[in-house]
Every structure is written in structure tokens, then in C-alpha cells.
Amino acid sequence: MARTITFKQAINEALDQEMGRDPTVLVMGEDVAGGQGTQGEMDAWGGVLGVTKGLHPKYGDRVMDTPISESAFVGAAIGAATAGMRPVVELMFNDFLGVCFDQIYNQAAKFKYMFGGKAQTPVVIRTICGAGMRAAAQHSQSLYAIFTHIPGLKCVVPSTPYDAKGLLIESIRDNDPVIYFEHKQLYQMEGEVPEESYTIPMGEAQIVREGGDVTIVTLGEMVHRSIQAADELAKTGVECEVIDLRTTSPLDEDSVIESVESTGRLVVVDEATPRCGMATDISALVAQKAFGSLKSPIEMVTAPHTPVPFADNLEDLYKPDANRIAAAARSVMEYQAWAPASSSS
Amino acid sequence: MARTITFKQAINEALDQEMGRDPTVLVMGEDVAGGQGTQGEMDAWGGVLGVTKGLHPKYGDRVMDTPISESAFVGAAIGAATAGMRPVVELMFNDFLGVCFDQIYNQAAKFKYMFGGKAQTPVVIRTICGAGMRAAAQHSQSLYAIFTHIPGLKCVVPSTPYDAKGLLIESIRDNDPVIYFEHKQLYQMEGEVPEESYTIPMGEAQIVREGGDVTIVTLGEMVHRSIQAADELAKTGVECEVIDLRTTSPLDEDSVIESVESTGRLVVVDEATPRCGMATDISALVAQKAFGSLKSPIEMVTAPHTPVPFADNLEDLYKPDANRIAAAARSVMEYQAWAPASSSS
Amino acid sequence: MQTETQSPSTTTSLDKQDLLEAYRQMKTIREFEERIHVEFAKGDIPGFVHLYAGEEACAVGVCTHLNRGDYIASTHRGHGHCIAKGVDVHGMMAEIYGKATGVCRGKGGSMHIADLDLGMMGANGIVGGGPPLVCGAALALKQAGGEGVAIAFVGDGGSNQGTTFESMNLAKVWNLPAIIVVEDNGYAEATSSNYTVASGSNADRARGFGLPAVRVDGHDFFAVHEAAGEAISRARTGGGPSLIECKVNRYYGHFEGDAQTYRGPDEVKKLRETRDCISNFARQTIDSGQIEPSELEAIDRGVMQLIESSVAAARQAAKPEAAELLTDVYVSY
Amino acid sequence: MQTETQSPSTTTSLDKQDLLEAYRQMKTIREFEERIHVEFAKGDIPGFVHLYAGEEACAVGVCTHLNRGDYIASTHRGHGHCIAKGVDVHGMMAEIYGKATGVCRGKGGSMHIADLDLGMMGANGIVGGGPPLVCGAALALKQAGGEGVAIAFVGDGGSNQGTTFESMNLAKVWNLPAIIVVEDNGYAEATSSNYTVASGSNADRARGFGLPAVRVDGHDFFAVHEAAGEAISRARTGGGPSLIECKVNRYYGHFEGDAQTYRGPDEVKKLRETRDCISNFARQTIDSGQIEPSELEAIDRGVMQLIESSVAAARQAAKPEAAELLTDVYVSY
Ligand SMILES: Cc1ncc(C[n+]2csc(CCOP(=O)(O)OP(=O)(O)O)c2C)c(N)n1
Ligand SMILES: Cc1ncc(C[n+]2csc(CCOP(=O)(O)OP(=O)(O)O)c2C)c(N)n1
Ligand SMILES: [Mg+2]
Ligand SMILES: [Mg+2]
């Protein structure tokens, strides 16, 4: 599989292939085509960052521009899903969940349960997350923890072009509501992606780097910074195993636990804010289910408990980088238990 | 302080005393008076469960009924706060955050930071949380983890009439946006409450029961079930220290860590769903900062990863009870570390 | 509030069978609600229960036009819409009692009764939750290329939720076969629609979005039926969305247990005597000679039996198995 | 789209100083934006930047009526509103460059410029975020008992957000001194307002909520000024909320970097030649003999100097201290 394309192209290809394969797949959102009602070109934008470009010319009115009414059109995608369609709706930035959240967590997420199993809501909500673009506090958040907290939703956070395509096709075919996060800093990332259609199952984390000393659990863009840190540490003889969660809900508990059982040390790396987030979620999982294997405290490397700042120097400080990740890994390596710690009651 | 009143009365008294003391305190929400525009009585309801009854007759148009337009009136409370008022706005059930969340987490929570410190938003959002009333999936959630995840917000979850009054007065005087959660199952709880006005600081947990064997960290209605469990366990010689967080943001890390340092064992009890919630938040805190003192895995007792069911028998199973809490405490007591666990690397 | 209410008309496309069926449905809703009111007072029914008694002509006047393939979305006050769309009465009663035999196997309760197979998208605990979902159902029907329509019922309170306005706009922009039926029963909980609905008229608001809109007397089955017929045939033939505002009243409190001190003295008593949709329907159809009193009495007997047996069955039915707590969260996980 | 645009009028309550000040403000906004367009192209300015060039008459026509104690809330396209409400140009430029000398100390950027002390509640990265906040400011002003007003600017795109509709309704229900100014510049990003605004008229929608509403030519300072004057004095005297719809155009892309292939050929060129609010204002005021060309030239020189010095200062200014990352999250924590 020698072909190399970008993360953005991989998403576009997944949408194209699924729309071609299944007529019930619809794409809707603000400017997903662009140009509606104007004097100029249709498909002028293909979404704010061009991810859906080319779909409207090919699939016509199955690709729908919307007013800026997220509650109505995200809700419409959800309603259409319960009525037999497989809509892929774009919530331009995940920061905008606040204007349509009810339809996602009280409606889509709960239908099947509230209705005693008699409903199915195969909708995919694609949304951009992440800091680094100088887009400031309302366009740079990573809010997957909020969706992971809600039973009934699935959350996908791909980190490579290959995963982006396979996980999006899986998400579209999945019969539950899926929130699919696209980190804006990954769109230009290149990687090998098969031209044919393929899926990657939900709830299967990937060990992207093997190592026996420290387990680093992470997701999204942080996967690459974690690998960078691991490569640095390798030079000093510390071998980190880096696990890319790929989906936060369902969560691949086994891969995390098995790795910690072999390394005895855990660092969790997440770009999101620290409270009630994925870093705490993974830490708690391990503190409960792999405690016996832990040789040192669990370290979390996350953004601070602050909004995302605009100034470039501050935003760079906001995001965890390879140095902070490496420092955390070193600290768990260097930890020396005092007497009380090593004696069991 | 011999006077005994209910949790509901304590909240009403706090509102009354602060409205009397500070003319900038406003109360707004759906039916917080009730009767607007009708042929019948004004102040017919005082909120869906009568918590604000009596305020409108006393404070007139400082107590405002609203249309069912949460984004507009919660946003209005926030805007009024930036313009010098101290609004206390009622979001009837916290389950409804989905129709007004943007105003809370992108606006109120971020103003001060985005504006370089040049803004202050002293708004209080009162909201009902919790299961147990057979109110089903959209009226029974406990969603404080979502607010705790957001920097810029403060979260208050009182468990007694005394705390309800002191924390609400503190919240109203506080200059940051505060989300104040009222567990519906606590409204009828009675307790001693001073008539005079008093405040309880943010970020100060309370040790509601002392014990040296197991630390139980909890909040809201679960405080009482945890005490019940602790009393049961005491009969078998196991002494639990029960910590009521009272506020999740800010969080009293020290009280939690100190207690675990003395007991070496932690059980976290939360009524909310398990993923990315307060249970994981506290577990992670301890796994990072008190690891050396831990003698056994951290146990979490929470609701399952499901919506809240309607049927009474299922809802009762949904909520953690004293038996499940006691079982978790017993399991951390009985834990025997195997060789690997007790040897430090 | 200005009354641009259409003068009720009994001239109608309905044949005798249709009239009897409409009566049967209204009567079924009424007795279903009256009985729940009684059982709730005994403490036998848990949770929040919102009764539709008094508003039957709205649900039935609209749904009489619908096929199984059409969709409706309802509100927290959903029993009437469910029955009018054909949801099984035994299953509904059992659901309200929280039993395993309920339409939602006891996991949803009164506020979440749904039956997608019948095009009933669900009652909804979130005010204003339905209109966006209905835009979606209408979109699915439009994509499918048939003549299906989707209808969102909202209350006067729900008419102030941003989702309702956004949905009117989206339905118009996408020219969807979607209809919004506003049931203005005078109150949102304890607050008057005179106070909360600026301009006083949801029809005026809808016209602001370019939707054809009428206000009708929601107590008059024939007025509702006629207005709905126009809007629905317009939608079925590609004419896009409409709004129908039904001025109506509820006979009971916001929910069971509401003392209703916000209502005028005898307000409900007068309404029952003068504006009752079912007695008016009976009088009109009997006076016009279309129906015999005995025919209605026969229907009444059948309805009473149905309600009685549904309550008896619901009482005896088993609660859901404990294992049900963890099922139905996902299709696969 | 039907044009019910009021015929522009130059008869006005404005004296010469007012006219010169209005010109100075429009010119300041224009040059501020033109310069940012140039600097952005050089790669010196980070993030998303939305330019207001072409729409100056809207912000200035409205804000000329306002006092420091009045409030406005803006949008992502906020530079013009900020300048019109008196925010410091040096501070704004520095903020857009992300420097410590910025009005928000570099922590907010172009989309979050605010100055509460001046009644500027902030640009907003959330479309439709402003109207609810403005209802709150209006409520605060009403409670304070003065004659203050609060104004929400929203775009045609923002006019479809539920928050805007809810706010119109709430402002009417509470009879607030709140005004919504819809700046319909023809596009929401790449999508036409002809497509997204059902009924085509925000004025019609507002009337549906009982709000007095007019549509004016947003290129005509005098038309905007007159309409705003009426709405604002109505609000100041207890007459409640209004809506003003300004039909206008933007000269640049949605944000800097937008190729604008959705626009017609020469669309902007024609606009600049025929509808430019600043040249039209100059021509009208000169032709009417109210103002001398030399007076405008003097203002132009001052504006150019101001912009030049603000850019020079912003370039040289220091970035925020690292410690700033963690400050200003809470007043106390
Ligand atoms: C978003 C939201 N806000 C508030 C509520 C609480 N609530 C439930 S029903 C109701 C009143 C609804 O009034 P209306 O829409 O007129 O319907 P009606 O009860 O009169 O049938 C309210 C405020 C809710 N369920 N959802
Ligand atoms: C809630 C929300 N949805 C979408 C966006 C993305 N977005 C930013 S500006 C914009 C277009 C706004 O159009 P309009 O309101 O007409 O303002 P204009 O840009 O024309 O001044 C969109 C869709 C956003 N910032 N917030
Ligand atoms: Mg009502
Ligand atoms: Mg626009």
C-alpha cells in the first residue's frame, strides 16, 4: 500500500466511498458544499477547511448546506437517522457543541435505552477539535471527555490518515451515534492509506510503539508528541510503550491494563483540560484494575485548567509537548517507593 | 443553633437573605414566581418544586418568570452579571444544560480569561440534579462532571441543609460563575441551620465521619449513603473516613490526600456515570499524589454507563447504595498485594 | 390575545367510519387520561405524568390524516399523540406503570413513550426537543421520494424554545414536508402564554419565516382537521412546511399533583361545560344526523373496557428484569 | 429578495462635529481593516481574522447614538463595532498581534476583543452568542432605572441561530431596552443569505415577535443612523426592543485567506465603486456644503498616522509573560 495521502484526504475519501456505496448516507453542515444561493461557484468551500470538497458535485442534494442552526440541523441528522438514513453531520468545531448538545446527549444518546431498544440512531457527527492554530478560546478546545461521559454515545479520535479513513467508515456503518473528532493540526499530516475501503473496529487501541519500561496512553495529536518523547527517552535507555486509544468510548481497557501489567508504570497524555477528563479516566482505570502492577505514581500530562489562550507563545505552553511528556516518564522511572509504600497492610 | 429546617427551606432562606442584603441580586427562571399573565395567583409555584416560593411577593420584579428559552435567559443572567448584577438563575433540571450550555462554558466561563482579566461574571446557576424520583432519563442526571471539566466555572454540590445555605450565600457573593446543584432527593431533608446569614468557603471539603481504615470520598446525596455504609462497617470493626467534597471545582485536594495518607485505602462514591466523572477525577488525583500511601486498588462506586431507567426497581439498582459502598470498602480492606506489588522497582 | 380563529366548520371529507374512528380515538385518550388521574391520586403511578385531557381534538384532528409511514414527534404531554398515532394502549399503560410489558419495556415511562415502527418518534422530556427531529424525519421522507410528512407537536411554552424557531427556518430552507402544530393550552406550567409568547401569535411568527400558518380553535375537531388537511396535502405535494396554532385548554394541572392556583376559579369547570371537544363533536355529528347516539355509546363501552383491562394488566405485569438496567444502551459496544 | 429598503436621507440631527467624528470613525475602521489585510498576507498576523471593511456605516451609524454607559455585543467580525464603541486602536492592533499590550493582554485575539468599561461586551467566536448577553445588559440597565440601551449586532448567518430568536422574544416579554442590529452582508461564510434566511427578511421575522423592525441600506450612514435613532430613543423611553436589518456587503473574504469563489466576478469591485459607504458619505456631506474636502483630508492623515503607529507599536510590543497562561481564569480559586 504505497499510496500516501493527507489526513484530510483520507476523511474525504471515506465519505466519498461510503456515499457511493450506500444511498442512505447524507452529508450536511455549514458550507459542506458552500455557494448555495450565491452568484459564484457551488462547492466553493467543502466545509470550513475543505474536508468535504468534491462531494456535492458528485452526490448533489445528498450534500446539504445548512443555516447556522446547529440544534436544528444536528437534530435533523439525528431524526433522519431514526428514520432510516445514515447522516454524517458536520459540527464545524467541537467548541460549538453548546448550541446543539441537547439533541446529542438527551436525544440521540438515549433513544435506544428510553425506548426499550426499539430505536436505532446511526448518525455520525464529525467535528474539529484541538489547539495550535491560534484560533483562541472558543475554537481550540478538545471536548471528547464530555461525550465520553455520556452513555449511549461513541467517541472516535483518530491520529493518522490510515485510522481516520478506517474509523470513519466504521463510524458510518456503526448503528449507534458516533462523535468523530478531527484534530485540526492533523489535517495536513501524510500517511499511507489503501485506496480500497476498509474499517477499523471500535474499542481497539493500537500499540504504536513497544517498550517495557513505561506505558504512555494517549490519543489524537498527542500520539505523535508521545512517540517523539519516547524516541528521546530511548536514547537514554528508557523504553516506552505508546498506546493510541483511537476510540475513547468504547474504551480498550485490556490493552491499557496489559501494558501496565508489563511495564508497571503509566503516563497518560491528553491535550484536553485536566479535570474529569480522559487522563483521569485512564488513571482511575489502572489504579483500580492494575494497581498490583504499579511501581510508581501515575503521571498525567495535560493542558492546564485554563481556557486556550490566543498568543502563540502561550498556546504553545498550553499544549503538552515532548519535553513535558518525557519529563513525566522520567519521573515515574526515577520514583523510589518509601518503606510504607512497599509494605502491604 | 437549635432550629431545624429542610434543605429546600435553607436554599430559600439563603436567596431571601441575599436579596434583602444586596439589591443587585436577581432571581430568574421558569415559574420561579409562576402565575405571570394568568387569571390566578402570582407566586403560584415558586419554581417547579417550590424552592423560590415567597420571593416574588417580597422582591417584586427582581424575581422574574421567563419563557422556556434557556439560552436567552441563562445568557441574560450572564450578561447582566457582566453589567453589575448578581443574578441567580434557575436552570430547572441540570439535564437541560444542553439547550443553554454555550452561554455557560463558552461565554461566562471564558470571559475573564479571553478579556485579559477585564471582566467579572458573578452569576449563580441553580439547578436540580440526581436520580430517585422516577423522573426517567432526561430529568435524573447528575452532570457536574461536565462543568467541572470546564475551566472558569465553579461547581457546588451541597449535601445538607446547613451546607446548602452557607454555600449558596457564598456562591452568590462569589465573583466567578458558579453552578449550584440541588439534589432533588435532598429537598425534604431536615437539619439544623442558623437563622443568621453565614458562608462556607469554596474548596473546603468536610470530613463528615472519621476513621482510620478506609477513606470514602463522595458528594451530594451519596454522602448519606456512604455514612450509612460506614456505620454498617463499623460494626465489623472497619472504620471509614467519609469526606464530603462539597465543591468539585475548586477541589479540596489536600483533605483527600491527607486522609488517604492516613488510611492507605480509597473508595470514591459518585451517583453520576463512571466515564470521565468525579470518581475518576478523585481516583487519578490520589493515584498521582498519594500513590506511596496506597495499600490497595482504588475502588469506584458509581452509576453504570447507562441512561437513568424509569422503572423503580431499575432506578434503585442504578444508584449506588450502602451495600455496594460497603462491599467496595470491604474489598479494599481484604486486598492482599502479591509479591510484585509490594516490591518497588 | 386577538382571535383570528377560523370559524369552525363541520363540512368535511370525513365519512361515517372516519367520524366514528375519530370519536373512538378522542374518547380513548380522554378515558386513558381520566383513569391515570385517578390511579395517580392513589399513588400507584410513579414519576411526572402530564395529562392531555381537553386537547384530544388537536392530536386526533391532525393524526387522522396520517399513514403509518408518516412521522410525529410529541412532547412531555404525549399520551394523546401516541394514541392518535396508533400506539398500543395496553403497552402505554404498562409503560406508565413502569412494567416490563410496556412499549418501552418500562425503561422510558410516560415522558418517553415511542414506537418508531408506527412513526411515533417519541414523547420528549425536553421542551422543544421534537421539531429538529421532525425536520430529520421529513428529510428522510423527502430523500425517499414518497409523499410522507412529519409533524412536530409543541406547546405554547415549547414555541419559545430556539429549536422550534430554528426548525421552522430549516424546514423552509430545505422545503421539507414538515408541519409544526403548536398546542397553545394557555400555560407553560404556571406561566401564561399571554406572557411568554411575544406578539401573542405563533401563526404570526411562523409567517415571519415564510411558513403558511393558521390559528384554529383546538377544541373543534373539524377546524383542526381542516387546517391540518390543507397543511398536510401541501406538504405531501412538495409545498413545504406549515404551522398550525391550536388554541386549546388542558383539564388537569401541568402534571399530576399541581394545585393550579394560577388558574381562575371554575376555569376548568366552564371549559368542560362549554368547550369540550368530545361532547361538541358528539352533538355536532348527532345533530347533523351523521351518527346515532347508540353508536357512540357502543364506542364508549368498548373504550371503557379497553382502559379497564389495560390498567388491570399493567398492575399485574412484572417489573423489568434487573438485567435490563444494562441493556439497550448501544446496538453494539 | 424584495427591497423594502428605506430611501436614504441626509436630513439629520447631526451637527458638523458629529459628521466629522462619524467620518473619522468609519475611516479609522476602514484603514484598520485594509492594513490588517495587508499584514495578514505577509504572515504577520495569526489565527482567524474577519474584516469589517465595507460595513462601516452600520457600526458607526448605530454607535454614534450611544453613550459610554450603553452596551453593545459584537460578533466574530468585531473590529468595526469595537472602534465605533471607542475601544483603543493601539490596544486592538496589539491584541490582534497577540501582544501583552493588547486590550486583552494577548489572550483573546481578534475574535475576543472586549472592553467592559466602555460597554463593549466583546466580539464573539460563537455565532449568535451576543443577543442573550445583550438581553442581560439591557436588564441590568433597566433595573438600574436609567435610560441605557444595549445593542446586539448579528450577521445574517447569526440571525438563524436559536439564541437570536429567543432573545427577540425574551426582550419583548421583559420589555427590555435592547436592540438587535442584523448586518446582512449577503453571506454566512460561503453560503448566501438568500438561501439561509427563510422569508428573506429579518425585519419580517422580528415583526412576528411583535418587535418594530425596519430594513435599511447598510451602505448609507444616514439611513442607518436614522433608523437606529428611532429604535434607540424608543428603547430609552421604555418602548422596548426593536430590530434593524442592514443590507450591506463585505469587501473581503469571510476570513483572511478565503478565495471567495462563491462570489460573482467583479462583485466587490462594483461595490467599492458604487456603494462605498465612506465615499458616499463624503460626497453627500461635501455636496450639501456641510463639510470641506480639506477637513476630510485632515482626518484621513490623522487616521493613517494612527494606524501606522498602532502597527509599529504592535510589532515591537512584547508577547505575554509565560505566567499569563495561568492567570485570569478565576477572580478567586
Ligand atoms: C428544555 C426544557 N426546559 C424546561 C423544561 C421543564 N418543563 C417541562 S414541561 C414545561 C412546560 C411546557 O409548556 P408547554 O410547552 O406549553 O406544554 P404544556 O405543558 O402546556 O402541554 C416545562 C417548563 C423541560 N422539560 N425542558
Ligand atoms: C455557533 C457557531 N456556528 C458556526 C460558527 C462558524 N462560523 C463563524 S462565522 C460564520 C458565518 C457567520 O455569518 P454571519 O452571521 O452572516 O456573519 P458574517 O461573517 O457575514 O459577518 C460561521 C458559520 C461559529 N463560530 N459559531
Ligand atoms: Mg402549554
Ligand atoms: Mg453575513
PDB file of N, CA and C in Angstrom, chain D residues 187-209:
ATOM      1  N   TYR D 187     -23.726  37.002   2.975  1.00  0.00           N
ATOM      2  CA  TYR D 187     -23.123  35.676   3.132  1.00  0.00           C
ATOM      3  C   TYR D 187     -22.910  35.309   4.591  1.00  0.00           C
ATOM      4  N   ALA D 188     -23.061  34.027   4.860  1.00  0.00           N
ATOM      5  CA  ALA D 188     -22.544  33.421   6.080  1.00  0.00           C
ATOM      6  C   ALA D 188     -21.458  32.485   5.562  1.00  0.00           C
ATOM      7  N   GLU D 189     -20.216  32.871   5.772  1.00  0.00           N
ATOM      8  CA  GLU D 189     -19.109  32.164   5.141  1.00  0.00           C
ATOM      9  C   GLU D 189     -19.347  32.134   3.626  1.00  0.00           C
ATOM     10  N   ALA D 190     -19.577  30.930   3.080  1.00  0.00           N
ATOM     11  CA  ALA D 190     -19.726  30.806   1.623  1.00  0.00           C
ATOM     12  C   ALA D 190     -21.168  30.597   1.192  1.00  0.00           C
ATOM     13  N   THR D 191     -22.089  30.755   2.131  1.00  0.00           N
ATOM     14  CA  THR D 191     -23.498  30.463   1.836  1.00  0.00           C
ATOM     15  C   THR D 191     -24.309  31.749   1.848  1.00  0.00           C
ATOM     16  N   SER D 192     -25.171  31.895   0.847  1.00  0.00           N
ATOM     17  CA  SER D 192     -25.905  33.144   0.685  1.00  0.00           C
ATOM     18  C   SER D 192     -27.035  33.286   1.692  1.00  0.00           C
ATOM     19  N   SER D 193     -27.263  34.532   2.095  1.00  0.00           N
ATOM     20  CA  SER D 193     -28.396  34.779   2.994  1.00  0.00           C
ATOM     21  C   SER D 193     -29.715  34.570   2.252  1.00  0.00           C
ATOM     22  N   ASN D 194     -29.676  34.621   0.928  1.00  0.00           N
ATOM     23  CA  ASN D 194     -30.901  34.312   0.172  1.00  0.00           C
ATOM     24  C   ASN D 194     -31.328  32.879   0.441  1.00  0.00           C
ATOM     25  N   TYR D 195     -30.325  32.050   0.704  1.00  0.00           N
ATOM     26  CA  TYR D 195     -30.605  30.629   0.922  1.00  0.00           C
ATOM     27  C   TYR D 195     -30.971  30.339   2.374  1.00  0.00           C
ATOM     28  N   THR D 196     -30.276  30.974   3.305  1.00  0.00           N
ATOM     29  CA  THR D 196     -30.419  30.558   4.705  1.00  0.00           C
ATOM     30  C   THR D 196     -31.473  31.312   5.501  1.00  0.00           C
ATOM     31  N   VAL D 197     -31.851  32.499   5.038  1.00  0.00           N
ATOM     32  CA  VAL D 197     -32.814  33.292   5.805  1.00  0.00           C
ATOM     33  C   VAL D 197     -34.207  33.092   5.215  1.00  0.00           C
ATOM     34  N   ALA D 198     -34.948  32.153   5.778  1.00  0.00           N
ATOM     35  CA  ALA D 198     -36.288  31.868   5.250  1.00  0.00           C
ATOM     36  C   ALA D 198     -37.131  33.129   5.355  1.00  0.00           C
ATOM     37  N   SER D 199     -37.893  33.369   4.313  1.00  0.00           N
ATOM     38  CA  SER D 199     -38.733  34.569   4.132  1.00  0.00           C
ATOM     39  C   SER D 199     -37.862  35.719   3.646  1.00  0.00           C
ATOM     40  N   GLY D 200     -36.558  35.568   3.742  1.00  0.00           N
ATOM     41  CA  GLY D 200     -35.674  36.583   3.188  1.00  0.00           C
ATOM     42  C   GLY D 200     -35.569  37.859   3.994  1.00  0.00           C
ATOM     43  N   SER D 201     -36.388  37.981   5.029  1.00  0.00           N
ATOM     44  CA  SER D 201     -36.395  39.254   5.741  1.00  0.00           C
ATOM     45  C   SER D 201     -36.368  39.071   7.250  1.00  0.00           C
ATOM     46  N   ASN D 202     -35.278  39.537   7.854  1.00  0.00           N
ATOM     47  CA  ASN D 202     -35.235  39.515   9.313  1.00  0.00           C
ATOM     48  C   ASN D 202     -36.188  40.519   9.914  1.00  0.00           C
ATOM     49  N   ALA D 203     -36.501  41.555   9.163  1.00  0.00           N
ATOM     50  CA  ALA D 203     -37.469  42.531   9.675  1.00  0.00           C
ATOM     51  C   ALA D 203     -38.836  41.853   9.809  1.00  0.00           C
ATOM     52  N   ASP D 204     -39.216  41.063   8.799  1.00  0.00           N
ATOM     53  CA  ASP D 204     -40.491  40.341   8.884  1.00  0.00           C
ATOM     54  C   ASP D 204     -40.501  39.386  10.075  1.00  0.00           C
ATOM     55  N   ARG D 205     -39.399  38.686  10.258  1.00  0.00           N
ATOM     56  CA  ARG D 205     -39.354  37.750  11.384  1.00  0.00           C
ATOM     57  C   ARG D 205     -39.547  38.480  12.700  1.00  0.00           C
ATOM     58  N   ALA D 206     -38.840  39.613  12.836  1.00  0.00           N
ATOM     59  CA  ALA D 206     -38.911  40.370  14.094  1.00  0.00           C
ATOM     60  C   ALA D 206     -40.339  40.842  14.350  1.00  0.00           C
ATOM     61  N   ARG D 207     -41.012  41.263  13.289  1.00  0.00           N
ATOM     62  CA  ARG D 207     -42.406  41.707  13.459  1.00  0.00           C
ATOM     63  C   ARG D 207     -43.267  40.555  13.960  1.00  0.00           C
ATOM     64  N   GLY D 208     -42.905  39.342  13.555  1.00  0.00           N
ATOM     65  CA  GLY D 208     -43.642  38.178  14.041  1.00  0.00           C
ATOM     66  C   GLY D 208     -43.562  38.054  15.553  1.00  0.00           C
ATOM     67  N   PHE D 209     -42.492  38.601  16.116  1.00  0.00           N
ATOM     68  CA  PHE D 209     -42.330  38.600  17.579  1.00  0.00           C
ATOM     69  C   PHE D 209     -42.868  39.889  18.200  1.00  0.00           C
TER      70      PHE D 209
END
